[in-house]
PDB file of C-alpha atoms in Angstrom:
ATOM      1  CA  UNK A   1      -8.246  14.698 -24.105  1.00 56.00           C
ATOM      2  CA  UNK A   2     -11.324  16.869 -22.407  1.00 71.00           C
ATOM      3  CA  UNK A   3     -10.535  20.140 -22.426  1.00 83.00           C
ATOM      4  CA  UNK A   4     -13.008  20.091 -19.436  1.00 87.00           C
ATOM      5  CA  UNK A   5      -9.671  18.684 -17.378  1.00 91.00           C
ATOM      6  CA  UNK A   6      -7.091  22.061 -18.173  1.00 89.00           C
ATOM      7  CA  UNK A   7     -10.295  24.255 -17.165  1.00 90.00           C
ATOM      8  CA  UNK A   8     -10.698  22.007 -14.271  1.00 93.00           C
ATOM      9  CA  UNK A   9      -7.020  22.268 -13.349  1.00 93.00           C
ATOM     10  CA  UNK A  10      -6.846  25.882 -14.136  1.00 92.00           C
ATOM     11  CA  UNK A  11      -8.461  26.696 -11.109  1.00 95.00           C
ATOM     12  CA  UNK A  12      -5.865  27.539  -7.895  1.00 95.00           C
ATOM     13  CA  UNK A  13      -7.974  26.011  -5.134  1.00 96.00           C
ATOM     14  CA  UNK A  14      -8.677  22.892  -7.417  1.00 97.00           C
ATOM     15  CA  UNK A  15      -4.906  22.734  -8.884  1.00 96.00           C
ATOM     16  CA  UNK A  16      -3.940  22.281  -4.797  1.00 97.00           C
ATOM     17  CA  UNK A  17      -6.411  20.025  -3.961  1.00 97.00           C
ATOM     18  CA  UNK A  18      -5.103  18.028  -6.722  1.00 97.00           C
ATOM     19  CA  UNK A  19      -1.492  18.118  -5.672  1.00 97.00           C
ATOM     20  CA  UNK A  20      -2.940  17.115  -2.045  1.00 97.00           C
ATOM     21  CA  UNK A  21      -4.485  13.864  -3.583  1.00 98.00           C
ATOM     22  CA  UNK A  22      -1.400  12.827  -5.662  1.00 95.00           C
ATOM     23  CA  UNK A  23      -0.267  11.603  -1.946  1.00 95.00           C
ATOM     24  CA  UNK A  24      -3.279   9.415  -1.187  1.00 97.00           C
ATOM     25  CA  UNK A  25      -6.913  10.003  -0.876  1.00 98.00           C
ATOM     26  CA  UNK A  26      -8.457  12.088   1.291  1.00 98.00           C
ATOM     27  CA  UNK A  27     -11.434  12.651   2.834  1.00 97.00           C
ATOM     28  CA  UNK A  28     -13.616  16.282   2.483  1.00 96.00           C
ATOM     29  CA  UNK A  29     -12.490  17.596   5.860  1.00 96.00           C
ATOM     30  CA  UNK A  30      -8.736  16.344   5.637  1.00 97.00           C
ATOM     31  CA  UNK A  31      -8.280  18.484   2.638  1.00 98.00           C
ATOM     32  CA  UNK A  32     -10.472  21.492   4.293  1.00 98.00           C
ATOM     33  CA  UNK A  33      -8.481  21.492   6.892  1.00 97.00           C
ATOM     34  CA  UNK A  34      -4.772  21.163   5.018  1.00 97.00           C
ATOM     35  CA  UNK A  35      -5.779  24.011   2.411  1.00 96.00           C
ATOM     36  CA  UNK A  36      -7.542  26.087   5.376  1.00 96.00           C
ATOM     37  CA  UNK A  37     -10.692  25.984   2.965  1.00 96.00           C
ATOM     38  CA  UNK A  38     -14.318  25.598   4.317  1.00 97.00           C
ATOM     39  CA  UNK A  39     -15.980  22.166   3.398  1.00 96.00           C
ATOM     40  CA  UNK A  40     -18.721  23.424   1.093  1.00 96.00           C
ATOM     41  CA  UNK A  41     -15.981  24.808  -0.847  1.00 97.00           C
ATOM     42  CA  UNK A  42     -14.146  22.087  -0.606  1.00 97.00           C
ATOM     43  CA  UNK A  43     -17.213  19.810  -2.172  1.00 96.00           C
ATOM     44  CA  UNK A  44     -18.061  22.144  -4.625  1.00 97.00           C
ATOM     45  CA  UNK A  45     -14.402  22.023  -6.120  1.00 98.00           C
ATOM     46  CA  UNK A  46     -14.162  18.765  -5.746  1.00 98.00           C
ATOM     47  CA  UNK A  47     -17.640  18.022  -7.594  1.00 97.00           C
ATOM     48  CA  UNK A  48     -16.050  19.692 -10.701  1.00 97.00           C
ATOM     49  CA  UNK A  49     -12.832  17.395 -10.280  1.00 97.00           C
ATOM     50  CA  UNK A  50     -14.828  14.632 -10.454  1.00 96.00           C
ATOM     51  CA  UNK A  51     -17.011  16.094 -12.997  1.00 95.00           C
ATOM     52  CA  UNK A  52     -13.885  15.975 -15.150  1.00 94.00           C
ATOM     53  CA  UNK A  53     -13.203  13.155 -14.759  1.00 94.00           C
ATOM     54  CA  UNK A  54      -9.930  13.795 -12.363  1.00 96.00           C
ATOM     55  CA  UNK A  55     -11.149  12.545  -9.160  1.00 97.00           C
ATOM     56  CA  UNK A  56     -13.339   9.743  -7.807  1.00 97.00           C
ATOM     57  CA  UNK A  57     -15.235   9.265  -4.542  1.00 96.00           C
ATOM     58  CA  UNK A  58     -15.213   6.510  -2.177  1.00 95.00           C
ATOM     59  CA  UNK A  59     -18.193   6.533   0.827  1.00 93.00           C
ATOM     60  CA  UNK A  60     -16.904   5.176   3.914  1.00 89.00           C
ATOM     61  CA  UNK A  61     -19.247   5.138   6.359  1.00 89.00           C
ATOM     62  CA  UNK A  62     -20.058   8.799   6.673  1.00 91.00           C
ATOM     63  CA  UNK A  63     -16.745  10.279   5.072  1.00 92.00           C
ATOM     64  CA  UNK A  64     -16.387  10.321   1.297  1.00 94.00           C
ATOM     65  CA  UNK A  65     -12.734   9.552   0.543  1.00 97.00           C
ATOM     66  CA  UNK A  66     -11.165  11.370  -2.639  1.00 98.00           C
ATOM     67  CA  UNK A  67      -8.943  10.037  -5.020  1.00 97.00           C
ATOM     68  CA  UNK A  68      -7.113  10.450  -8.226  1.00 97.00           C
ATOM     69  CA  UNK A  69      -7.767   9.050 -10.884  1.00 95.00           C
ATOM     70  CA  UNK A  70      -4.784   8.270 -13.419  1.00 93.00           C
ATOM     71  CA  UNK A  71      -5.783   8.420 -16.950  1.00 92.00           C
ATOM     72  CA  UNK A  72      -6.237  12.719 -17.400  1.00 92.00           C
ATOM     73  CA  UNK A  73      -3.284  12.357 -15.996  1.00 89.00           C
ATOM     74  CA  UNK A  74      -1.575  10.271 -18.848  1.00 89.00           C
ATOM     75  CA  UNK A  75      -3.545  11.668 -21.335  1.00 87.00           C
ATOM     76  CA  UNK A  76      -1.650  15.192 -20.321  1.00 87.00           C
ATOM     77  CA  UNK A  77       1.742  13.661 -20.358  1.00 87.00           C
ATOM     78  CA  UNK A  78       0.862  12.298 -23.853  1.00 87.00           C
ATOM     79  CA  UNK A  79      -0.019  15.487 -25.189  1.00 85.00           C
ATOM     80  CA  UNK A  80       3.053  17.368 -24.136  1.00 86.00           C
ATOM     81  CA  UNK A  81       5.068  14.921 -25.322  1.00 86.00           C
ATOM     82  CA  UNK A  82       3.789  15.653 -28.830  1.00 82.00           C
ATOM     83  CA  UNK A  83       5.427  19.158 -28.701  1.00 83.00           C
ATOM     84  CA  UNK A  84       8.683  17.263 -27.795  1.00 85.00           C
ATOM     85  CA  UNK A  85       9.923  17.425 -31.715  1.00 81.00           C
ATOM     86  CA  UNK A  86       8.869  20.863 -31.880  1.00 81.00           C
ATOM     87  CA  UNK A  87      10.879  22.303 -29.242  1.00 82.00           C
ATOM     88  CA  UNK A  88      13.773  20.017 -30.150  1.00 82.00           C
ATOM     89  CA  UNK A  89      13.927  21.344 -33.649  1.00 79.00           C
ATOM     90  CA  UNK A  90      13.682  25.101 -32.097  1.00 81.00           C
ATOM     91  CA  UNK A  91      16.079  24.032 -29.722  1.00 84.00           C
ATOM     92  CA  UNK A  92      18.661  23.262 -32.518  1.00 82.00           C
ATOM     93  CA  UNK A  93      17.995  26.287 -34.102  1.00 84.00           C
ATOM     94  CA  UNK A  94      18.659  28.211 -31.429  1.00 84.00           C
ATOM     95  CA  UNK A  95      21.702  26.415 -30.573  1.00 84.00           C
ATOM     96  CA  UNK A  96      22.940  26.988 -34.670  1.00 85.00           C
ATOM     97  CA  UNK A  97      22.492  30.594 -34.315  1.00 83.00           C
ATOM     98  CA  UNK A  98      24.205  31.231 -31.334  1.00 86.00           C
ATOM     99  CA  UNK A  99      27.242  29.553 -32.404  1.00 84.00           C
ATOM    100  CA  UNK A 100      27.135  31.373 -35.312  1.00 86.00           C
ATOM    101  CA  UNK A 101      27.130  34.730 -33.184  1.00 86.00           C
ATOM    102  CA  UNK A 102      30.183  32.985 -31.108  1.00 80.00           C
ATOM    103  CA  UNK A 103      32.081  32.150 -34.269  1.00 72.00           C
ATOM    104  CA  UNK A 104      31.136  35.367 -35.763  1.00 68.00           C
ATOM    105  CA  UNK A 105      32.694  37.437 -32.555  1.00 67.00           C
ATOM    106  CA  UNK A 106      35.856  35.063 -32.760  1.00 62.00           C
TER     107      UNK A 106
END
């Protein structure tokens, strides 16, 4: 995984505009207009989206159409899940030593 796609989504602006798209595709102005953002901010943000691989563009007629693109996506589900085990086995831990505190206040 890019790391290009957590500094992508690290931004606030581009984090929303994300969220927006996860509904359907939008165009420039649509999501301008939702986030109360001017255009040319709106296109440079999305530029680095799709820069990163998290967006693609779609010209129709003279709108360009935004839309996710699934596979960052996936690829950032995969990597959290490899922490799973981790915080399962600090989990049980946890859950050891506070019964041990219960049992030891019984």
């Amino acid at each position: 995984m890019q790391s290009s796609v957590f500094a992508a989504l690290g931004e606030p602006s581009r984090l929303r505009m994300v969220e927006l798209l996860r509904t359907g595709p939008l165009s420039v102005g649509e999501i301008a207009e939702k986030l109360e953002i001017r255009q040319p901010q709106v296109s440079k943000h999305l530029r680095v989206l799709g820069d990163s691989g998290i967006v693609s563009v779609e010209a129709l007629a003279r709108k360009r159409i935004y839309h996710l693109i699934p596979e960052p996506f996936e690829q950032i589900a995969q990597w959290t899940e490899s922490f799973e085990t981790l915080w399962e086995v600090r989990m049980d831990s946890l859950g050891t030593f506070l019964d041990s505190i219960t049992d030891d206040n019984d």
